[in-house]
Coordinates of C-alpha atoms in Angstrom, one line a residue:
Chain D
X229 CA 107.1 125.3 76.6
X230 CA 106.1 127.0 74.1
X231 CA 101.8 127.1 73.9
X232 CA 102.9 125.1 69.6
X233 CA 105.3 122.2 71.4
X234 CA 103.3 119.3 70.7
X235 CA 102.1 117.2 73.7
X236 CA 103.2 113.9 73.0
X237 CA 105.4 111.6 73.3
X238 CA 104.8 110.5 69.4
X239 CA 106.2 114.5 68.0
X240 CA 107.9 116.1 70.8
X241 CA 111.7 117.0 70.0
X242 CA 113.9 114.9 72.3
X243 CA 116.4 117.6 73.5
X244 CA 119.9 117.4 75.7
X245 CA 121.3 118.9 79.1
X246 CA 124.5 119.2 79.8
X247 CA 125.6 119.1 83.8
X248 CA 128.6 117.8 85.1
X249 CA 129.9 117.1 82.2
X250 CA 127.5 114.8 81.2
X251 CA 124.1 115.2 78.6
X252 CA 121.7 113.4 79.6
X253 CA 119.0 113.7 76.6
X254 CA 114.7 114.8 78.0
X255 CA 111.5 115.3 75.7
X256 CA 109.8 117.6 78.1
X257 CA 105.8 118.3 76.5
X258 CA 102.1 118.8 77.9
X259 CA 101.0 121.7 80.9
X260 CA 98.8 122.8 83.0
X261 CA 98.6 123.5 86.8
X262 CA 100.4 120.6 88.0
X263 CA 104.3 120.2 88.9
X264 CA 105.9 118.7 86.5
X265 CA 105.9 114.4 86.3
X266 CA 108.9 112.7 85.7
X267 CA 108.3 110.0 83.9
X268 CA 111.7 107.1 85.0
X269 CA 112.0 104.2 82.3
X270 CA 112.3 100.2 82.4
X271 CA 115.3 97.7 82.5
X272 CA 116.6 98.6 79.2
X273 CA 113.7 101.1 77.9
X274 CA 114.3 104.5 76.4
X275 CA 112.2 107.3 76.0
X276 CA 110.8 105.3 72.8
X277 CA 109.6 103.0 75.1
X278 CA 107.1 105.4 76.7
X279 CA 103.5 104.9 75.9
X280 CA 101.8 107.7 74.2
X281 CA 98.4 106.6 75.6
X282 CA 100.6 107.2 78.9
X283 CA 102.5 109.7 78.8
X284 CA 100.7 111.9 76.8
X285 CA 96.8 112.4 78.1
X286 CA 99.0 112.9 82.0
X287 CA 100.8 115.6 79.6
X288 CA 96.9 117.6 79.8
X289 CA 96.8 118.6 83.1
X290 CA 102.1 119.4 83.8
X291 CA 104.5 118.7 82.2
X292 CA 105.2 115.6 81.4
X293 CA 110.1 114.6 81.7
X294 CA 111.0 112.1 80.0
X295 CA 114.7 111.5 80.8
X296 CA 117.3 109.5 79.5
X297 CA 119.3 107.7 82.3
X298 CA 123.7 108.1 82.2
X299 CA 124.9 105.8 79.0
X300 CA 120.9 105.0 78.1
X301 CA 120.2 106.1 75.0
X302 CA 120.8 109.4 73.9
X303 CA 122.9 110.0 77.4
X304 CA 126.5 110.5 77.7
X305 CA 128.3 108.4 80.4
X306 CA 128.3 105.0 82.2
X307 CA 126.1 102.9 83.4
X308 CA 125.0 103.1 87.1
X309 CA 125.6 99.4 88.4
X310 CA 123.9 100.6 91.5
X311 CA 120.4 102.4 92.2
X312 CA 121.7 104.3 93.8
X313 CA 124.3 105.9 91.1
X314 CA 121.0 105.9 89.0
X315 CA 119.1 108.3 91.7
X316 CA 122.3 110.3 91.8
X317 CA 122.2 111.2 88.7
X318 CA 118.3 111.8 88.2
X319 CA 118.8 114.4 90.8
X320 CA 122.0 115.3 88.7
X321 CA 118.6 116.1 86.0
X322 CA 116.3 118.4 87.9
X323 CA 119.1 120.1 89.7
X324 CA 120.5 120.9 86.3
X325 CA 116.7 121.5 85.0
X326 CA 116.1 124.1 87.9
X327 CA 112.9 121.9 89.3
X328 CA 113.4 122.0 93.0
X329 CA 110.9 119.8 93.6
X330 CA 108.8 117.0 90.6
X331 CA 106.3 114.2 90.9
X332 CA 107.3 111.0 89.4
X333 CA 105.8 108.2 87.5
X334 CA 108.2 104.9 88.5
X335 CA 108.2 102.9 86.0
X336 CA 110.0 99.2 86.9
X337 CA 113.3 99.9 87.7
X338 CA 112.3 103.5 87.1
X339 CA 110.3 103.2 90.6
X340 CA 113.8 101.4 92.0
X341 CA 115.7 104.8 91.6
X342 CA 112.0 107.4 92.8
X343 CA 112.6 105.5 95.7
X344 CA 116.0 106.4 96.3
X345 CA 115.7 109.4 95.1
X346 CA 113.1 110.2 98.1
X347 CA 115.4 108.1 100.5
X348 CA 118.2 110.9 99.2
X349 CA 116.4 114.0 98.9
X350 CA 113.0 114.2 100.0
X351 CA 112.2 117.3 98.4
X352 CA 112.4 116.1 95.4
X353 CA 110.1 114.8 94.8
X354 CA 105.5 115.9 95.8
X355 CA 103.9 113.0 95.0
X356 CA 105.1 109.3 93.7
X357 CA 103.3 106.6 91.3
X358 CA 105.4 103.7 91.1
X359 CA 104.3 100.5 89.1
X360 CA 105.5 97.4 88.4
X361 CA 108.5 98.0 91.2
X362 CA 110.0 96.7 94.2
X363 CA 111.4 97.7 97.3
X364 CA 115.3 96.7 98.3
X365 CA 114.9 93.5 99.9
X366 CA 111.8 92.3 96.6
X367 CA 111.7 89.7 95.8
X368 CA 111.7 87.6 92.6
X369 CA 113.3 91.3 91.1
X370 CA 113.6 90.4 87.3
X371 CA 115.5 86.6 87.0
X372 CA 115.0 87.1 83.3
X373 CA 116.6 83.2 83.5
X374 CA 113.9 81.9 85.2
X375 CA 111.8 78.9 83.3
X376 CA 109.0 80.9 82.9
X377 CA 110.8 84.0 80.8
X378 CA 114.0 82.5 79.2
X379 CA 111.7 80.6 77.0
X380 CA 109.9 83.5 75.6
X381 CA 112.7 86.6 75.8
X382 CA 115.1 83.8 74.1
X383 CA 112.1 82.7 71.2
X384 CA 113.5 83.3 68.5
X385 CA 110.0 84.5 66.8
X386 CA 109.9 87.2 69.2
X387 CA 112.1 90.3 68.1
X388 CA 112.7 93.9 68.4
X389 CA 108.7 94.5 70.2
X390 CA 107.7 91.7 69.8
X391 CA 109.0 90.3 73.1
X392 CA 107.6 93.0 74.9
X393 CA 104.2 91.2 74.0
X394 CA 104.8 87.9 75.9
X395 CA 106.9 89.5 78.8
X396 CA 104.6 92.9 79.4
X397 CA 101.3 91.6 79.0
X398 CA 99.6 87.8 79.7
X399 CA 99.3 85.5 77.5
X400 CA 95.4 86.4 77.0
X401 CA 93.6 87.2 74.2
X402 CA 92.1 90.6 75.3
X403 CA 95.5 91.4 76.9
X404 CA 97.1 90.6 73.9
X405 CA 95.3 92.6 72.1
X406 CA 96.4 95.1 73.9
X407 CA 100.5 94.7 74.0
X408 CA 99.3 94.2 69.8
X409 CA 98.1 98.5 70.4
X410 CA 100.2 98.9 72.4
X411 CA 103.8 97.8 69.9
X412 CA 101.9 99.6 68.1
X413 CA 101.8 103.2 69.6
X414 CA 105.1 103.3 69.9
X415 CA 106.3 102.8 66.4
X416 CA 104.2 105.8 66.2
X417 CA 107.5 108.4 66.4
X418 CA 109.5 107.9 63.0
X419 CA 112.4 110.3 64.2
X420 CA 115.1 111.7 66.1
X421 CA 114.6 108.6 67.9
X422 CA 117.0 106.9 70.4
X423 CA 118.9 103.9 69.5
X424 CA 117.8 100.9 71.3
X425 CA 119.8 99.8 74.4
X426 CA 122.5 97.2 74.0
X427 CA 123.7 94.3 76.5
X428 CA 126.5 97.4 77.8
X429 CA 123.2 98.4 79.4
X430 CA 121.6 95.0 79.8
X431 CA 124.1 93.5 81.9
X432 CA 124.6 97.2 84.0
X433 CA 121.0 97.6 85.4
X434 CA 120.3 93.9 85.5
X435 CA 123.8 94.3 88.0
X436 CA 121.5 96.9 90.1
X437 CA 118.6 94.2 90.1
X438 CA 120.9 92.0 91.9
X439 CA 122.6 94.8 94.3
X440 CA 119.2 96.3 94.8
X441 CA 117.5 91.9 96.2
X442 CA 120.3 92.7 98.6
X443 CA 119.5 94.4 102.9
X444 CA 120.9 94.7 106.1
X445 CA 118.8 95.1 109.2
X446 CA 114.5 94.8 109.4
X447 CA 113.8 94.4 106.0
X448 CA 111.8 97.0 104.1
X449 CA 112.3 99.3 107.6
X450 CA 113.6 102.3 105.5
X451 CA 109.7 102.5 103.5
X452 CA 108.4 103.5 107.1
X453 CA 110.5 107.2 107.2
X454 CA 108.9 107.2 103.6
X455 CA 106.5 110.1 104.0
X456 CA 105.4 110.7 100.4
X457 CA 102.1 110.2 99.6
X458 CA 102.3 107.0 96.3
X459 CA 99.9 105.4 94.8
X460 CA 101.4 101.5 94.0
X461 CA 100.2 100.1 90.8
X462 CA 101.1 96.7 88.9
X463 CA 99.5 93.4 87.5
X464 CA 98.6 90.6 89.6
X465 CA 100.4 88.8 86.7
X466 CA 103.7 90.0 86.7
X467 CA 106.0 87.4 86.2
X468 CA 109.6 90.1 86.3
X469 CA 109.0 92.0 89.5
X470 CA 106.0 89.8 91.3
X471 CA 102.2 91.6 92.2
X472 CA 104.0 90.8 96.7
X473 CA 107.0 93.8 96.4
X474 CA 103.7 96.0 95.5
X475 CA 102.0 94.7 98.5
X476 CA 105.0 94.9 100.9
X477 CA 105.3 98.3 99.3
X478 CA 102.1 98.9 100.6
X479 CA 101.8 97.8 103.4
X480 CA 105.4 99.4 104.7
X481 CA 105.2 103.4 102.9
X482 CA 103.9 105.1 105.8
X483 CA 101.3 106.6 102.9
X484 CA 100.4 104.1 100.3
X485 CA 97.4 103.1 98.2
X486 CA 97.5 100.2 96.2
X487 CA 95.7 99.9 92.9
X488 CA 95.8 96.2 91.0
X489 CA 95.0 95.0 87.1
X490 CA 93.3 91.7 86.4
X491 CA 93.9 89.6 83.9
X492 CA 97.9 91.5 83.8
X493 CA 101.2 91.6 83.8
X494 CA 104.5 94.2 84.0
X495 CA 103.0 95.9 81.8
X496 CA 100.0 97.3 83.7
X497 CA 100.1 101.0 82.8
X498 CA 100.3 99.9 78.9
X499 CA 97.7 97.7 79.2
X500 CA 95.2 99.8 80.8
X501 CA 96.2 103.3 79.7
X502 CA 93.2 104.7 80.4
X503 CA 92.1 103.6 83.2
X504 CA 96.3 104.5 84.8
X505 CA 95.8 107.8 83.6
X506 CA 93.4 108.8 84.7
X507 CA 94.0 107.1 88.6
X508 CA 97.6 107.9 88.5
X509 CA 95.2 112.0 87.4
X510 CA 93.2 111.8 90.2
X511 CA 95.7 111.0 92.1
X512 CA 98.3 113.8 91.1
X513 CA 95.4 116.5 91.4
X514 CA 95.5 115.7 94.8
X515 CA 96.5 118.6 97.4
X516 CA 96.1 116.3 100.4
X517 CA 98.8 114.7 102.6
X518 CA 97.2 111.6 102.3
X519 CA 97.5 109.3 99.2
X520 CA 94.0 108.6 99.5
X521 CA 92.2 110.1 97.1
Chain O
X227 CA 60.5 104.5 96.2
X228 CA 58.4 107.6 96.1
X229 CA 60.6 111.4 95.2
X230 CA 59.6 112.9 98.8
X231 CA 61.5 109.0 100.9
X232 CA 64.6 110.7 102.6
X233 CA 67.5 108.8 100.4
X234 CA 69.9 108.0 103.2
X235 CA 70.4 105.9 105.9
X236 CA 70.0 108.0 108.5
X237 CA 66.4 109.0 108.1
X238 CA 64.8 106.1 105.8
X239 CA 62.0 104.6 107.5
X240 CA 62.4 100.5 107.9
X241 CA 60.6 97.9 105.8
X242 CA 59.8 94.5 106.9
X243 CA 59.2 91.6 103.2
X244 CA 57.6 88.5 104.2
X245 CA 59.0 85.8 101.8
X246 CA 58.6 82.3 102.9
X247 CA 57.1 82.5 106.2
X248 CA 60.0 84.1 107.0
X249 CA 60.3 88.7 107.8
X250 CA 63.0 90.2 106.7
X251 CA 64.2 93.9 107.7
X252 CA 65.0 96.4 105.0
X253 CA 65.7 99.5 104.0
X254 CA 65.8 100.9 100.9
X255 CA 66.8 103.8 99.5
X256 CA 67.6 106.1 96.8
X257 CA 67.4 107.1 93.1
X258 CA 69.4 107.3 89.5
X259 CA 70.3 105.1 86.6
X260 CA 72.2 101.9 88.4
X261 CA 70.7 99.7 88.8
X262 CA 69.8 98.4 92.9
X263 CA 73.0 97.8 95.0
X264 CA 72.2 95.4 97.8
X265 CA 74.9 95.8 101.0
X266 CA 75.3 93.2 103.0
X267 CA 76.5 94.2 106.2
X268 CA 79.3 92.7 108.7
X269 CA 79.6 90.3 111.6
X270 CA 76.6 91.2 114.3
X271 CA 76.3 93.9 112.1
X272 CA 72.9 96.0 111.4
X273 CA 71.0 98.3 109.5
X274 CA 71.6 100.7 111.9
X275 CA 75.6 99.7 111.1
X276 CA 75.8 101.7 108.2
X277 CA 77.6 104.9 107.3
X278 CA 75.2 107.0 105.9
X279 CA 78.7 108.8 104.3
X280 CA 79.1 105.5 102.5
X281 CA 74.9 104.5 101.9
X282 CA 74.6 108.5 101.2
X283 CA 76.3 109.1 98.1
X284 CA 75.7 105.7 96.3
X285 CA 71.6 106.4 97.0
X286 CA 72.6 109.1 94.9
X287 CA 72.8 106.8 91.5
X288 CA 70.9 104.1 92.4
X289 CA 68.4 102.5 95.2
X290 CA 70.1 101.2 98.1
X291 CA 69.0 98.3 99.8
X292 CA 70.3 97.5 103.3
X293 CA 69.2 93.9 104.4
X294 CA 69.1 92.3 108.3
X295 CA 69.9 88.9 107.2
X296 CA 67.8 85.9 109.3
X297 CA 67.9 86.7 112.2
X298 CA 69.0 89.9 113.0
X299 CA 67.9 93.6 114.4
X300 CA 63.8 92.7 113.5
X301 CA 64.5 89.6 110.8
X302 CA 62.9 86.7 111.7
X303 CA 64.5 83.7 111.9
X304 CA 67.4 81.4 113.2
X305 CA 70.2 83.1 112.5
X306 CA 72.2 80.1 109.9
X307 CA 75.6 79.1 111.2
X308 CA 77.0 78.7 107.8
X309 CA 77.7 81.5 104.9
X310 CA 75.6 79.5 102.3
X311 CA 72.7 79.1 104.4
X312 CA 72.7 83.0 104.3
X313 CA 73.3 83.5 100.9
X314 CA 70.7 81.3 100.7
X315 CA 68.2 84.0 103.0
X316 CA 70.1 86.9 100.5
X317 CA 68.1 85.2 97.5
X318 CA 64.8 84.4 98.7
X319 CA 65.0 88.2 100.1
X320 CA 65.9 89.2 96.3
X321 CA 63.5 86.8 94.7
X322 CA 61.1 88.9 97.3
X323 CA 61.2 91.8 96.8
X324 CA 61.3 90.7 92.2
X325 CA 64.8 91.3 91.6
X326 CA 66.6 89.7 89.0
X327 CA 69.9 91.3 89.1
X328 CA 71.5 94.2 91.8
X329 CA 75.3 95.4 92.2
X330 CA 76.1 93.6 95.7
X331 CA 78.7 96.0 98.4
X332 CA 79.6 93.0 100.6
X333 CA 81.7 94.1 103.6
X334 CA 83.6 91.1 105.9
X335 CA 80.8 88.5 106.3
X336 CA 78.6 90.5 103.7
X337 CA 81.5 89.4 101.1
X338 CA 81.4 85.9 101.6
X339 CA 78.1 86.1 101.8
X340 CA 78.0 88.3 98.9
X341 CA 80.6 85.2 96.6
X342 CA 78.1 82.1 98.1
X343 CA 75.8 84.2 96.0
X344 CA 77.0 84.6 93.0
X345 CA 78.2 81.5 92.9
X346 CA 74.9 79.3 93.5
X347 CA 73.2 82.0 91.0
X348 CA 75.8 84.0 88.9
X349 CA 72.5 85.7 87.7
X350 CA 72.0 87.4 90.5
X351 CA 74.7 90.2 91.1
X352 CA 76.4 91.9 88.3
X353 CA 79.2 93.8 89.4
X354 CA 80.9 93.1 93.2
X355 CA 82.7 94.8 95.4
X356 CA 84.6 93.3 98.5
X357 CA 85.3 95.0 101.5
X358 CA 87.3 93.4 104.3
X359 CA 87.1 90.3 103.4
X360 CA 88.1 86.6 102.5
X361 CA 87.3 83.8 100.3
X362 CA 87.2 80.2 101.2
X363 CA 89.9 78.9 102.6
X364 CA 91.2 82.0 104.0
X365 CA 93.6 83.1 106.4
X366 CA 93.2 84.1 109.8
X367 CA 89.2 85.4 109.4
X368 CA 88.1 87.3 112.5
X369 CA 89.9 85.0 115.5
X370 CA 88.3 87.0 118.3
X371 CA 89.9 85.6 120.8
X372 CA 93.6 86.7 119.5
X373 CA 95.5 88.1 121.6
X374 CA 96.1 91.3 119.5
X375 CA 92.2 91.7 119.6
X376 CA 90.5 90.3 122.4
X377 CA 93.0 93.1 124.6
X378 CA 90.7 95.6 122.9
X379 CA 87.5 94.0 123.2
X380 CA 87.5 92.2 126.8
X381 CA 89.2 96.5 127.4
X382 CA 85.7 97.2 129.7
X383 CA 86.5 101.4 129.0
X384 CA 84.9 99.9 125.0
X385 CA 81.1 100.2 126.1
X386 CA 78.6 100.0 122.8
X387 CA 80.2 101.7 118.9
X388 CA 83.5 103.3 121.6
X389 CA 85.0 99.0 121.0
X390 CA 84.5 99.5 116.2
X391 CA 86.9 102.1 117.3
X392 CA 89.5 99.7 119.0
X393 CA 88.8 97.2 115.7
X394 CA 88.0 98.7 113.2
X395 CA 91.1 101.5 112.8
X396 CA 94.4 101.3 113.3
X397 CA 95.6 103.4 116.4
X398 CA 97.0 106.8 114.1
X399 CA 95.4 110.3 115.7
X400 CA 94.3 110.1 111.6
X401 CA 92.7 107.3 112.2
X402 CA 91.0 107.5 115.5
X403 CA 89.7 110.9 114.6
X404 CA 87.5 108.9 111.8
X405 CA 86.6 106.7 114.2
X406 CA 85.0 109.5 116.1
X407 CA 83.6 110.8 112.6
X408 CA 81.8 107.5 111.8
X409 CA 80.8 107.2 115.9
X410 CA 78.5 110.5 115.3
X411 CA 77.7 109.4 111.8
X412 CA 76.5 106.6 113.3
X413 CA 74.4 107.9 116.5
X414 CA 72.8 110.3 113.8
X415 CA 69.5 107.9 113.3
X416 CA 67.4 107.5 116.5
X417 CA 64.5 106.3 115.6
X418 CA 63.2 102.5 114.0
X419 CA 66.0 101.7 115.4
X420 CA 67.1 97.8 114.9
X421 CA 68.1 95.8 118.7
X422 CA 71.8 95.7 118.8
X423 CA 72.3 91.2 117.6
X424 CA 73.8 89.7 121.1
X425 CA 75.4 86.1 121.5
X426 CA 73.1 84.2 120.0
X427 CA 73.7 86.1 116.6
X428 CA 78.1 86.6 117.1
X429 CA 77.9 82.1 117.9
X430 CA 76.3 81.7 114.9
X431 CA 78.1 84.0 113.0
X432 CA 81.1 82.8 114.3
X433 CA 80.8 79.1 113.3
X434 CA 80.2 79.9 110.0
X435 CA 83.1 81.9 109.5
X436 CA 84.9 78.5 111.1
X437 CA 83.1 76.8 108.4
X438 CA 83.8 79.4 106.0
X439 CA 87.7 78.7 106.5
X440 CA 87.7 75.0 105.1
X441 CA 88.5 73.8 102.0
X442 CA 88.8 71.2 99.7
X443 CA 90.4 70.5 96.1
X444 CA 92.5 73.6 94.8
X445 CA 92.6 76.1 97.2
X446 CA 90.7 79.4 95.8
X447 CA 90.0 77.4 92.7
X448 CA 86.5 77.8 93.1
X449 CA 86.8 82.0 92.1
X450 CA 88.8 81.7 89.1
X451 CA 85.0 79.9 87.6
X452 CA 84.1 83.9 89.2
X453 CA 83.6 86.1 86.2
X454 CA 82.1 89.2 88.0
X455 CA 83.6 92.3 87.5
X456 CA 84.7 92.8 91.3
X457 CA 86.2 95.8 92.8
X458 CA 88.1 93.9 95.6
X459 CA 89.0 96.4 99.3
X460 CA 91.3 96.9 102.1
X461 CA 92.6 98.3 104.8
X462 CA 96.7 97.4 104.9
X463 CA 96.7 96.8 109.0
X464 CA 92.9 94.8 108.9
X465 CA 93.6 92.3 112.3
X466 CA 89.9 91.0 111.9
X467 CA 90.1 89.5 108.5
X468 CA 94.0 90.1 106.7
X469 CA 94.9 92.4 104.0
X470 CA 96.4 88.7 102.7
X471 CA 93.0 87.9 101.9
X472 CA 92.1 90.0 99.5
X473 CA 95.8 89.6 97.9
X474 CA 94.1 86.0 97.2
X475 CA 90.8 87.9 95.9
X476 CA 92.2 90.2 93.7
X477 CA 94.9 86.9 92.9
X478 CA 92.3 84.6 91.3
X479 CA 88.9 86.1 91.1
X480 CA 89.0 85.6 87.2
X481 CA 88.4 89.7 86.8
X482 CA 88.8 92.0 89.8
X483 CA 90.4 95.0 90.7
X484 CA 92.2 95.6 93.9
X485 CA 92.4 98.8 96.3
X486 CA 93.5 99.2 99.8
X487 CA 94.4 102.4 101.9
X488 CA 97.3 103.1 104.1
X489 CA 96.7 104.0 107.8
X490 CA 93.2 101.6 107.8
X491 CA 92.2 98.5 109.1
X492 CA 89.1 96.4 109.0
X493 CA 87.0 99.5 108.6
X494 CA 88.4 101.5 105.5
X495 CA 84.9 102.3 103.6
X496 CA 84.0 104.2 106.6
X497 CA 87.7 105.8 107.2
X498 CA 87.5 106.7 104.0
X499 CA 83.8 107.0 102.6
X500 CA 84.3 110.0 100.4
X501 CA 87.1 107.7 98.8
X502 CA 85.5 104.6 98.7
X503 CA 82.1 106.1 97.6
X504 CA 83.7 107.7 95.2
X505 CA 85.8 104.7 93.8
X506 CA 83.0 102.6 93.6
X507 CA 80.4 104.8 92.2
X508 CA 82.8 105.2 89.1
X509 CA 83.2 101.0 89.2
X510 CA 79.4 100.4 89.7
X511 CA 78.4 102.9 86.6
X512 CA 80.8 100.6 84.3
X513 CA 79.1 99.5 81.3
X514 CA 82.3 97.7 80.4
X515 CA 82.4 93.4 81.2
X516 CA 85.9 94.1 82.6
X517 CA 86.6 95.2 86.1
X518 CA 89.2 97.8 85.3
X519 CA 87.8 101.5 85.4

């Protein structure tokens, strides 16, 4: 990267990588001694849904790479209907960039993709941060039809980003104030924006969640073979992917530290970006084979 | 404290405080800008069971106060058979020292005492670190008679501190190596030692665990009123007080961050003292009303 490229998701230009007849939209910014950090996004999220208060502090120690999976934002192709399909695209993207390994922040859907990636090709990642996500066979994954979520999502007063205030945060005044600040940060970027995801993206990704809930053999058994140092993060009040899934991850992954936040929902990283980026930076800076930092 | 007093539990002299016809044994060492940190000890533990790798780094930022509750070590009186009784002694001790408030590290039994103290007198503590402990009504609290623990405790090969290697750590080579280092650190102190606890202490404290398992009304409801910033810590493999109890604490306390460690049992703070003291120091240094650090 040129040192004049602004190290912020508010201003970094969107780039496009051609691989296997596919065009992937991405942004890459920041610098430092760390290996590049691939950020894998949530359900229906695009490059523009990455909070600069999360990405930018991390970009002071390493390059941060944001990525639209196939069919999302300005990436071409069909949205895979399985996590495995999304993992194949993410690996193809990294291969196309010539990156043999990276660190990964996988948020929600993106955390599942990260887990699948390290199962399919362990060398693709060194350390992982898994936020608000679930293992295969997890419980109550993204059931937006359940009453507690459906009423908030279908409320006509919640337009655009406003719905995120209701489903990523808790009802407390403190959490809602953090939600306002989050939305304000997302709205800073004015140009070179991704198109918002529509029902085609949502339906395919929802199918991938349903498939991810299925499991064969001993539940969570595949996690025990993943030895990558992992930091698992969640809000204790996550109603989209309950915190119990983070418990199962930290109990069954061989090498995982768990951090949970109070009075926080699915968007804990956006509610407490200073804490999240400080802990994540400390975790990623470790050269140990242990997740403990 | 005189600045010449060594800030280590290996060398700090044991002191005695007379309160209400009772003599409490304690050690007080360290200095810094932080308010004093009271450390409340585990089942049958005395002043000599505090790992200097935990106490000493914390004593660089504040005074650390280690305390034998009534009937333990060289403190006089009867061992209370309830957590509430232990909390009364701890508060009387702080009153006797003239400390209106403190931070608290409560480990195992000591974490229960800390919870009871802030319910009985909220001003007694500013911030709490609760390690390997459980709320009232918690599950599977210190059932040493269950086969997984009983076989290890009754093994005649496990004499003295050796039993701690088997019940505070996991069987992995890494955890057992950490156990050896822990025992070695405990053995550094040669003089001015507490007598080890015998069956009288053990039986009374075990009674307190059994009483603490009982609850009335909505389970964990009393935790919601505790607003003290709290850091909850545990090893995911704790067999003495399972990590699920730490989940219930962080879910029901109003203001708690949870940190869990991989490949660790009840003694996670002794297995990872560098990480534990770094996170604890950062947590205690915060001036925020939030537990998030």
